[in-house]
Amino acid sequence: MCLAIPGKVESIEYPFAIVDFKGAKRKVRVDLIDDLKVGDYVLVHVGFAIQKVDKNEAERIEELISKIIEI
Amino acid sequence: MKEKVKALVKKIKDEAKDLKNIKIMHLCGTHEDTVTRYNIRSLLPENIELLSGPGCPVCITPDIDLQEIFHLIKNAKITLTTFGDMARVPFEKKSLFYYKSKGYDIKIVYSIFDAIELAKRGNKPVVHFAIGFETTMPSTALAILDGVDNFYVYSSHRFFVPAMEALLRAGEIKIHGFINPGHVSTIVGVKAYEHLRKYGIPQVIAGFEPYDVILAVYYLIKALKDKDDGNSGALINEYTRAVRYKGNVRAQKVINEVFNREDWEWRGLGVVPNSGGSIKKKYEDFDAKKQFEDTFDDFEPKIDVAKKACRCGEVLRGLITPEKCPLFLKVCTPKDPVGPCMVSFEGMCNIWARYRKDFDLAVI
């Protein structure tokens, strides 16, 4: 139910945006997201964007784990 | 990454070896999916138990809400919309899908905005049976604020954070750490859990990849060990790629604009103070409970005898795991579920039935 999937914003026609989920495109409500730009990644839940996500964060977590295991 | 996660698992084992039995509860059906799908419990040392809590909105929606919805579709000429999982929950062995097959106008939607489009197209009132935690509530609030004629909401929305406090106050099991729900947290933010720190139980907000959950367990074990040195309940955000300290402030504003916080019942937890998302009086034109009030004059709540042996309530409190229920994979299966924990893709019984290969699945 609280499942949310990240997708890339392709175009914005406020309050909607077309979001690309690895090829599948969907019209999504984006009026609860601050400063949204084309190219941003958003988490989408039941047809509306709940938050912007940082796509480079996975690399950061890998670095974080590296640090922990080296301690 | 794989090798690093393996090393992290080893690190958890080293860190936990001096600890007594530790019970960590996660609070989201999607976390149970990750934990079971990737068999994370098997990676953890024996003294760390990973429990599943009340993090499945379909599961915690009590029978009374379902009865009221059934009553509404039988007594008012409406189109009812809801999400797929909810439509499969039985009451007295009948679900919304059953009523749909009998000709009632019930439509499954992906989003509440699809329900609005239906309301714009026709003259018949459209009632959306809205369930879900803080993650889902902003979309319902936006839909109500759109102010579309002919569109109503039956709110079964529940605020999740109060349920954590209810669990702690009930004190049925000693919980040593919480893995907080990632997507509820995108909305409410880290700050929403600050008041729970007084209970001295560490909390980690976690994402949904296997490494997120394993990292959360590591942080909790570390926090528990630090606690021995005198520190109280830590609050850590592991899911920083999506969760900010203040959460989604715009979403919180629309929630607070549209919903009150009332004391509502949850399956398994009883009445949880300030957890019920009722629609405020100023938006009662869109509140199905108000607009169809007369329909409920002759409504009488009943107890579903078909669920007498169902132990979904105990599963939701982390007291038992599914195989302890006498119905699990015997008379209760994903194809023919008795209780909502077996219906929902986020219910622990459903997830264990789908992924765990150590049970006799021949009956499914």
Short mmCIF file of C-alpha atoms in Angstrom, two decimals:
data_model
loop_
_atom_site.label_atom_id
_atom_site.label_comp_id
_atom_site.label_asym_id
_atom_site.label_seq_id
_atom_site.Cartn_x
_atom_site.Cartn_y
_atom_site.Cartn_z
CA MET A 1 0.00 0.00 0.00
CA CYS A 2 2.78 2.43 0.88
CA LEU A 3 4.73 1.16 -2.11
CA ALA A 4 6.33 4.02 -4.01
CA ILE A 5 8.37 3.76 -7.18
CA PRO A 6 11.03 6.18 -8.39
CA GLY A 7 10.74 7.67 -11.86
CA LYS A 8 12.28 10.47 -13.92
CA VAL A 9 10.32 13.63 -14.67
CA GLU A 10 10.07 14.06 -18.47
CA SER A 11 7.79 17.05 -18.76
CA ILE A 12 5.75 19.21 -16.42
CA GLU A 13 2.28 20.58 -16.99
CA TYR A 14 1.38 21.78 -13.53
CA PRO A 15 -0.12 20.17 -11.41
CA PHE A 16 0.79 17.13 -13.49
CA ALA A 17 4.03 15.71 -14.86
CA ILE A 18 4.85 12.85 -17.19
CA VAL A 19 7.09 10.48 -15.25
CA ASP A 20 9.18 7.78 -16.90
CA PHE A 21 9.46 4.52 -14.93
CA LYS A 22 12.20 2.76 -16.89
CA GLY A 23 10.17 3.05 -20.10
CA ALA A 24 6.62 3.04 -18.76
CA LYS A 25 5.26 6.58 -18.75
CA ARG A 26 2.51 7.90 -16.51
CA LYS A 27 0.77 11.15 -15.74
CA VAL A 28 1.40 12.00 -12.10
CA ARG A 29 0.23 14.78 -9.73
CA VAL A 30 3.26 16.77 -8.61
CA ASP A 31 1.77 19.74 -6.77
CA LEU A 32 3.17 18.67 -3.40
CA ILE A 33 6.79 18.81 -4.58
CA ASP A 34 8.86 21.98 -4.19
CA ASP A 35 10.99 23.28 -7.10
CA LEU A 36 10.42 20.36 -9.45
CA LYS A 37 12.47 20.35 -12.65
CA VAL A 38 12.55 18.15 -15.74
CA GLY A 39 15.16 15.45 -15.12
CA ASP A 40 14.48 15.21 -11.37
CA TYR A 41 13.66 11.82 -9.87
CA VAL A 42 10.49 11.50 -7.80
CA LEU A 43 8.97 8.73 -5.69
CA VAL A 44 5.45 8.06 -6.92
CA HIS A 45 2.69 6.53 -4.79
CA VAL A 46 -0.91 5.98 -6.04
CA GLY A 47 -0.54 8.50 -8.83
CA PHE A 48 1.12 11.36 -6.99
CA ALA A 49 4.70 12.27 -6.25
CA ILE A 50 5.49 12.12 -2.52
CA GLN A 51 9.13 13.28 -2.56
CA LYS A 52 12.16 13.98 -4.73
CA VAL A 53 14.86 11.31 -4.56
CA ASP A 54 18.58 11.54 -4.96
CA LYS A 55 19.62 9.05 -7.63
CA ASN A 56 23.29 9.07 -6.62
CA GLU A 57 22.51 8.07 -3.08
CA ALA A 58 23.08 4.33 -3.69
CA GLU A 59 26.77 5.09 -4.27
CA ARG A 60 26.86 7.07 -1.04
CA ILE A 61 25.39 4.13 0.89
CA GLU A 62 28.04 1.84 -0.61
CA GLU A 63 30.72 4.23 0.64
CA LEU A 64 29.02 4.34 4.04
CA ILE A 65 29.00 0.53 4.32
CA SER A 66 32.67 0.47 3.23
CA LYS A 67 33.50 2.75 6.12
CA ILE A 68 31.54 0.66 8.63
CA ILE A 69 33.17 -2.63 7.62
CA GLU A 70 36.64 -1.12 7.77
CA ILE A 71 36.19 0.05 11.36
CA MET B 1 28.19 -4.14 -3.06
CA LYS B 2 27.36 -7.84 -2.44
CA GLU B 3 30.72 -8.47 -0.75
CA LYS B 4 30.33 -5.33 1.31
CA VAL B 5 26.87 -6.38 2.51
CA LYS B 6 28.31 -9.80 3.46
CA ALA B 7 30.97 -8.03 5.50
CA LEU B 8 28.29 -5.87 7.11
CA VAL B 9 26.34 -8.99 8.11
CA LYS B 10 29.50 -10.34 9.71
CA LYS B 11 29.96 -7.03 11.51
CA ILE B 12 26.38 -7.30 12.87
CA LYS B 13 27.19 -10.79 14.18
CA ASP B 14 30.33 -9.52 15.91
CA GLU B 15 28.56 -6.52 17.43
CA ALA B 16 25.56 -8.57 18.62
CA LYS B 17 27.41 -11.48 20.16
CA ASP B 18 27.35 -10.09 23.70
CA LEU B 19 23.72 -8.99 23.54
CA LYS B 20 20.80 -10.96 24.96
CA ASN B 21 17.78 -11.72 22.77
CA ILE B 22 16.93 -8.64 20.74
CA LYS B 23 13.54 -8.05 19.14
CA ILE B 24 13.50 -5.55 16.28
CA MET B 25 10.13 -4.61 14.81
CA HIS B 26 9.72 -3.18 11.34
CA LEU B 27 6.57 -1.22 10.67
CA CYS B 28 5.88 -1.49 6.97
CA GLY B 29 4.49 -4.23 4.75
CA THR B 30 7.04 -3.34 2.09
CA HIS B 31 9.82 -3.98 4.64
CA GLU B 32 8.35 -7.42 5.32
CA ASP B 33 8.43 -8.01 1.56
CA THR B 34 12.14 -7.12 1.40
CA VAL B 35 12.96 -9.13 4.56
CA THR B 36 11.17 -12.28 3.38
CA ARG B 37 11.93 -12.07 -0.35
CA TYR B 38 15.68 -11.78 0.36
CA ASN B 39 15.53 -14.07 3.39
CA ILE B 40 17.21 -11.47 5.58
CA ARG B 41 16.14 -13.23 8.80
CA SER B 42 18.41 -16.17 7.88
CA LEU B 43 21.40 -13.79 7.67
CA LEU B 44 20.98 -12.45 11.19
CA PRO B 45 22.40 -14.09 14.32
CA GLU B 46 20.01 -16.20 16.40
CA ASN B 47 19.75 -13.62 19.15
CA ILE B 48 18.25 -11.02 16.77
CA GLU B 49 14.60 -11.52 15.96
CA LEU B 50 12.97 -9.43 13.23
CA LEU B 51 9.26 -8.92 13.93
CA SER B 52 6.60 -7.53 11.64
CA GLY B 53 4.32 -4.82 13.05
CA PRO B 54 1.03 -3.16 12.02
CA GLY B 55 2.42 -1.61 8.83
CA CYS B 56 -0.20 -2.83 6.38
CA PRO B 57 -3.13 -0.43 5.87
CA VAL B 58 -5.44 -3.05 4.37
CA CYS B 59 -4.71 -5.38 7.31
CA ILE B 60 -5.37 -2.88 10.08
CA THR B 61 -8.62 -1.54 8.58
CA PRO B 62 -11.23 -3.02 10.93
CA ASP B 63 -14.25 -5.02 9.82
CA ILE B 64 -16.64 -2.25 10.84
CA ASP B 65 -15.36 -0.04 7.99
CA LEU B 66 -15.90 -2.86 5.51
CA GLN B 67 -19.41 -3.49 6.86
CA GLU B 68 -20.28 0.18 6.46
CA ILE B 69 -19.04 0.16 2.87
CA PHE B 70 -21.09 -2.96 2.07
CA HIS B 71 -24.11 -1.28 3.68
CA LEU B 72 -23.53 1.86 1.60
CA ILE B 73 -23.33 0.08 -1.76
CA LYS B 74 -26.50 -1.88 -0.96
CA ASN B 75 -28.49 1.17 0.13
CA ALA B 76 -27.30 4.08 -2.02
CA LYS B 77 -27.10 4.36 -5.79
CA ILE B 78 -23.41 5.07 -6.10
CA THR B 79 -20.27 4.06 -7.94
CA LEU B 80 -17.75 2.84 -5.38
CA THR B 81 -14.04 3.10 -6.13
CA THR B 82 -11.18 1.64 -4.13
CA PHE B 83 -7.75 0.01 -4.41
CA GLY B 84 -7.48 -3.63 -5.51
CA ASP B 85 -6.20 -5.15 -2.25
CA MET B 86 -9.05 -3.68 -0.23
CA ALA B 87 -11.64 -5.09 -2.60
CA ARG B 88 -10.53 -8.64 -1.80
CA VAL B 89 -10.96 -8.50 1.99
CA PRO B 90 -13.88 -10.72 3.00
CA PHE B 91 -16.51 -10.03 5.61
CA GLU B 92 -18.82 -12.98 6.24
CA LYS B 93 -17.02 -14.59 3.27
CA LYS B 94 -18.09 -11.79 0.89
CA SER B 95 -15.77 -9.14 -0.51
CA LEU B 96 -16.27 -6.08 -2.72
CA PHE B 97 -15.26 -8.30 -5.66
CA TYR B 98 -18.16 -10.60 -4.72
CA TYR B 99 -20.58 -7.67 -4.77
CA LYS B 100 -19.09 -6.47 -8.07
CA SER B 101 -19.85 -9.90 -9.54
CA LYS B 102 -23.46 -9.47 -8.32
CA GLY B 103 -23.81 -6.30 -10.38
CA TYR B 104 -22.96 -3.56 -7.88
CA ASP B 105 -21.07 -0.67 -9.45
CA ILE B 106 -17.59 -1.12 -7.96
CA LYS B 107 -14.48 0.03 -9.76
CA ILE B 108 -10.87 -0.65 -8.86
CA VAL B 109 -8.67 2.39 -9.33
CA TYR B 110 -4.91 2.89 -9.22
CA SER B 111 -5.25 6.41 -7.91
CA ILE B 112 -7.94 8.60 -6.32
CA PHE B 113 -7.53 10.93 -9.31
CA ASP B 114 -8.96 8.16 -11.53
CA ALA B 115 -12.04 8.22 -9.26
CA ILE B 116 -12.33 11.98 -9.80
CA GLU B 117 -12.31 11.49 -13.57
CA LEU B 118 -15.20 9.01 -13.16
CA ALA B 119 -17.14 11.57 -11.09
CA LYS B 120 -16.60 14.26 -13.75
CA ARG B 121 -17.90 11.97 -16.51
CA GLY B 122 -21.14 10.71 -14.96
CA ASN B 123 -24.10 11.92 -12.93
CA LYS B 124 -24.03 9.09 -10.44
CA PRO B 125 -22.26 9.90 -7.14
CA VAL B 126 -18.78 8.41 -6.91
CA VAL B 127 -17.64 7.37 -3.44
CA HIS B 128 -13.96 6.56 -2.97
CA PHE B 129 -13.22 4.11 -0.13
CA ALA B 130 -9.96 5.73 0.98
CA ILE B 131 -7.50 3.74 3.06
CA GLY B 132 -3.85 4.21 3.86
CA PHE B 133 -1.44 5.94 6.19
CA GLU B 134 0.22 9.36 5.92
CA THR B 135 1.78 8.29 2.60
CA THR B 136 -1.64 8.09 0.94
CA MET B 137 -3.53 10.80 2.85
CA PRO B 138 -2.12 13.79 0.90
CA SER B 139 -3.56 12.43 -2.37
CA THR B 140 -7.00 12.14 -0.78
CA ALA B 141 -6.65 15.63 0.68
CA LEU B 142 -5.74 17.03 -2.77
CA ALA B 143 -8.72 15.23 -4.32
CA ILE B 144 -11.08 16.78 -1.75
CA LEU B 145 -9.49 20.21 -2.22
CA ASP B 146 -10.12 19.90 -5.97
CA GLY B 147 -13.80 20.27 -5.02
CA VAL B 148 -15.33 18.13 -7.75
CA ASP B 149 -19.14 17.76 -7.72
CA ASN B 150 -20.51 14.29 -7.32
CA PHE B 151 -17.32 13.05 -5.66
CA TYR B 152 -17.21 11.82 -2.07
CA VAL B 153 -14.68 10.16 0.18
CA TYR B 154 -15.34 7.48 2.78
CA SER B 155 -12.23 7.96 4.89
CA SER B 156 -10.64 4.94 6.54
CA HIS B 157 -7.33 6.77 6.63
CA ARG B 158 -5.27 6.24 9.74
CA PHE B 159 -2.27 8.17 11.03
CA PHE B 160 0.49 5.64 11.58
CA VAL B 161 2.76 7.33 14.12
CA PRO B 162 0.18 7.15 16.98
CA ALA B 163 0.06 3.36 16.50
CA MET B 164 3.75 3.09 17.46
CA GLU B 165 3.00 4.73 20.77
CA ALA B 166 -0.04 2.46 21.25
CA LEU B 167 2.18 -0.59 20.71
CA LEU B 168 4.71 0.65 23.23
CA ARG B 169 2.04 1.48 25.79
CA ALA B 170 0.37 -1.94 25.37
CA GLY B 171 3.74 -3.42 26.34
CA GLU B 172 2.77 -6.98 25.34
CA ILE B 173 6.24 -7.66 24.02
CA LYS B 174 9.51 -6.02 24.78
CA ILE B 175 10.56 -4.27 21.56
CA HIS B 176 14.23 -3.28 21.54
CA GLY B 177 14.27 -1.30 18.31
CA PHE B 178 12.03 -0.06 15.51
CA ILE B 179 12.64 0.08 11.78
CA ASN B 180 10.36 2.99 10.91
CA PRO B 181 8.32 3.01 7.70
CA GLY B 182 10.25 4.65 4.86
CA HIS B 183 7.44 6.08 2.78
CA VAL B 184 5.28 7.25 5.69
CA SER B 185 8.47 9.06 6.73
CA THR B 186 8.86 10.84 3.37
CA ILE B 187 5.69 12.70 4.36
CA VAL B 188 5.97 13.06 8.16
CA GLY B 189 9.75 13.49 8.28
CA VAL B 190 12.22 12.47 10.96
CA LYS B 191 10.75 15.04 13.33
CA ALA B 192 7.47 13.11 13.68
CA TYR B 193 9.24 10.45 15.76
CA GLU B 194 11.10 12.78 18.13
CA HIS B 195 8.41 12.47 20.83
CA LEU B 196 8.89 8.68 20.91
CA ARG B 197 12.52 9.00 21.97
CA LYS B 198 11.40 9.26 25.59
CA TYR B 199 10.67 5.52 25.49
CA GLY B 200 14.40 4.92 25.08
CA ILE B 201 13.97 2.60 22.10
CA PRO B 202 16.20 3.26 19.09
CA GLN B 203 14.47 3.93 15.77
CA VAL B 204 15.93 3.81 12.27
CA ILE B 205 14.01 5.12 9.27
CA ALA B 206 14.96 2.74 6.47
CA GLY B 207 14.61 2.33 2.73
CA PHE B 208 13.45 -0.83 1.00
CA GLU B 209 16.53 -2.36 -0.61
CA PRO B 210 18.01 -5.35 1.26
CA TYR B 211 21.10 -3.27 2.12
CA ASP B 212 18.86 -0.58 3.63
CA VAL B 213 17.27 -3.08 6.02
CA ILE B 214 20.61 -4.69 6.94
CA LEU B 215 22.14 -1.27 7.55
CA ALA B 216 19.13 -0.38 9.74
CA VAL B 217 19.70 -3.53 11.83
CA TYR B 218 23.38 -2.60 12.19
CA TYR B 219 22.50 0.92 13.35
CA LEU B 220 19.98 -0.45 15.87
CA ILE B 221 22.49 -2.92 17.32
CA LYS B 222 25.07 -0.14 17.60
CA ALA B 223 22.52 2.14 19.27
CA LEU B 224 21.57 -0.60 21.73
CA LYS B 225 25.20 -1.13 22.64
CA ASP B 226 25.77 2.62 23.01
CA LYS B 227 22.65 2.74 25.19
CA ASP B 228 24.45 0.58 27.72
CA ASP B 229 26.84 3.51 28.02
CA GLY B 230 23.95 5.72 29.08
CA ASN B 231 22.52 7.10 25.81
CA SER B 232 18.77 7.05 25.30
CA GLY B 233 16.68 6.23 22.23
CA ALA B 234 18.53 7.14 19.07
CA LEU B 235 16.62 8.34 16.01
CA ILE B 236 18.54 7.66 12.80
CA ASN B 237 17.59 8.35 9.19
CA GLU B 238 19.06 5.69 6.92
CA TYR B 239 16.71 6.56 4.01
CA THR B 240 18.28 9.95 3.37
CA ARG B 241 17.72 9.71 -0.38
CA ALA B 242 13.99 10.25 0.20
CA VAL B 243 13.37 11.33 3.80
CA ARG B 244 14.11 14.86 5.06
CA TYR B 245 14.06 15.97 8.69
CA LYS B 246 10.91 18.08 8.21
CA GLY B 247 9.31 15.66 5.74
CA ASN B 248 7.12 16.92 2.93
CA VAL B 249 5.79 20.13 4.46
CA ARG B 250 3.34 20.82 1.62
CA ALA B 251 1.85 17.36 2.05
CA GLN B 252 1.55 17.86 5.82
CA LYS B 253 -0.28 21.16 5.19
CA VAL B 254 -2.93 19.56 2.96
CA ILE B 255 -3.38 16.68 5.41
CA ASN B 256 -3.92 19.12 8.29
CA GLU B 257 -6.24 21.24 6.17
CA VAL B 258 -8.59 18.35 5.38
CA PHE B 259 -8.35 15.81 8.21
CA ASN B 260 -9.03 15.76 11.94
CA ARG B 261 -7.32 13.30 14.27
CA GLU B 262 -9.83 11.13 16.09
CA ASP B 263 -9.62 8.03 18.27
CA TRP B 264 -10.29 5.21 15.82
CA GLU B 265 -10.18 1.45 16.00
CA TRP B 266 -7.47 -0.63 14.32
CA ARG B 267 -7.63 -4.35 13.71
CA GLY B 268 -5.35 -5.93 16.30
CA LEU B 269 -4.63 -2.73 18.22
CA GLY B 270 -8.08 -1.62 19.38
CA VAL B 271 -8.77 2.11 19.63
CA VAL B 272 -5.65 4.17 18.91
CA PRO B 273 -5.85 7.77 20.20
CA ASN B 274 -5.51 10.51 17.53
CA SER B 275 -5.09 8.00 14.71
CA GLY B 276 -8.33 8.42 12.76
CA GLY B 277 -8.30 10.65 9.70
CA SER B 278 -11.89 11.92 9.70
CA ILE B 279 -12.81 14.67 7.22
CA LYS B 280 -13.15 18.15 8.75
CA LYS B 281 -16.59 19.74 8.93
CA LYS B 282 -15.64 22.46 6.43
CA TYR B 283 -15.22 19.73 3.79
CA GLU B 284 -18.32 17.73 4.78
CA ASP B 285 -19.80 18.27 1.30
CA PHE B 286 -17.27 15.65 0.17
CA ASP B 287 -17.57 13.38 3.21
CA ALA B 288 -19.52 10.23 2.30
CA LYS B 289 -20.16 9.51 5.99
CA LYS B 290 -22.04 12.85 6.23
CA GLN B 291 -23.67 12.98 2.82
CA PHE B 292 -25.05 9.44 3.06
CA GLU B 293 -25.71 9.62 6.81
CA ASP B 294 -29.39 8.68 6.45
CA THR B 295 -28.40 5.43 4.78
CA PHE B 296 -26.88 4.29 8.08
CA ASP B 297 -30.04 4.71 10.22
CA ASP B 298 -30.64 0.96 10.25
CA PHE B 299 -26.97 -0.08 10.29
CA GLU B 300 -26.00 -2.67 12.86
CA PRO B 301 -22.40 -3.75 13.33
CA LYS B 302 -21.80 -7.49 13.47
CA ILE B 303 -18.96 -9.83 14.30
CA ASP B 304 -17.69 -12.00 11.46
CA VAL B 305 -17.85 -15.59 12.73
CA ALA B 306 -15.92 -16.74 9.66
CA LYS B 307 -12.85 -14.93 11.08
CA LYS B 308 -13.21 -16.45 14.58
CA ALA B 309 -10.01 -18.49 14.31
CA CYS B 310 -8.10 -15.89 12.24
CA ARG B 311 -5.09 -14.55 14.17
CA CYS B 312 -4.37 -11.55 11.93
CA GLY B 313 -4.65 -9.23 14.95
CA GLU B 314 -1.83 -11.02 16.76
CA VAL B 315 0.29 -11.10 13.59
CA LEU B 316 -0.13 -7.31 13.36
CA ARG B 317 1.11 -6.84 16.94
CA GLY B 318 4.17 -9.00 16.30
CA LEU B 319 2.96 -11.58 18.86
CA ILE B 320 2.94 -14.51 16.44
CA THR B 321 4.25 -15.40 13.00
CA PRO B 322 1.80 -16.69 10.36
CA GLU B 323 2.53 -20.41 10.74
CA LYS B 324 1.25 -20.24 14.34
CA CYS B 325 -2.24 -19.52 13.02
CA PRO B 326 -4.27 -22.74 12.63
CA LEU B 327 -5.73 -21.46 9.34
CA PHE B 328 -2.42 -20.55 7.63
CA LEU B 329 -2.10 -22.41 4.32
CA LYS B 330 -4.82 -24.81 5.41
CA VAL B 331 -8.10 -23.01 4.90
CA CYS B 332 -6.52 -19.56 4.46
CA THR B 333 -4.48 -19.10 1.28
CA PRO B 334 -3.69 -16.16 -1.03
CA LYS B 335 -6.33 -17.48 -3.46
CA ASP B 336 -8.97 -17.92 -0.79
CA PRO B 337 -8.03 -15.71 2.16
CA VAL B 338 -9.92 -15.65 5.47
CA GLY B 339 -8.31 -12.56 7.00
CA PRO B 340 -6.76 -9.41 5.53
CA CYS B 341 -3.18 -10.41 6.49
CA MET B 342 -3.53 -13.10 3.79
CA VAL B 343 -5.28 -10.77 1.33
CA SER B 344 -2.91 -7.86 1.06
CA PHE B 345 0.39 -8.02 -0.79
CA GLU B 346 1.74 -6.22 2.27
CA GLY B 347 0.22 -8.63 4.78
CA MET B 348 2.71 -10.90 6.54
CA CYS B 349 0.64 -14.06 5.89
CA ASN B 350 0.40 -13.29 2.17
CA ILE B 351 4.12 -12.52 1.90
CA TRP B 352 5.13 -15.69 3.75
CA ALA B 353 2.74 -17.77 1.64
CA ARG B 354 4.28 -16.38 -1.55
CA TYR B 355 7.98 -16.45 -0.71
CA ARG B 356 8.70 -18.89 2.09
CA LYS B 357 9.58 -22.25 0.60
CA ASP B 358 9.89 -24.00 3.94
CA PHE B 359 6.13 -24.50 4.30
CA ASP B 360 4.05 -27.10 2.54
CA LEU B 361 2.63 -25.00 -0.26
CA ALA B 362 0.92 -27.90 -2.00
CA VAL B 363 -2.45 -26.71 -0.76
CA ILE B 364 -2.30 -23.33 -2.52
#
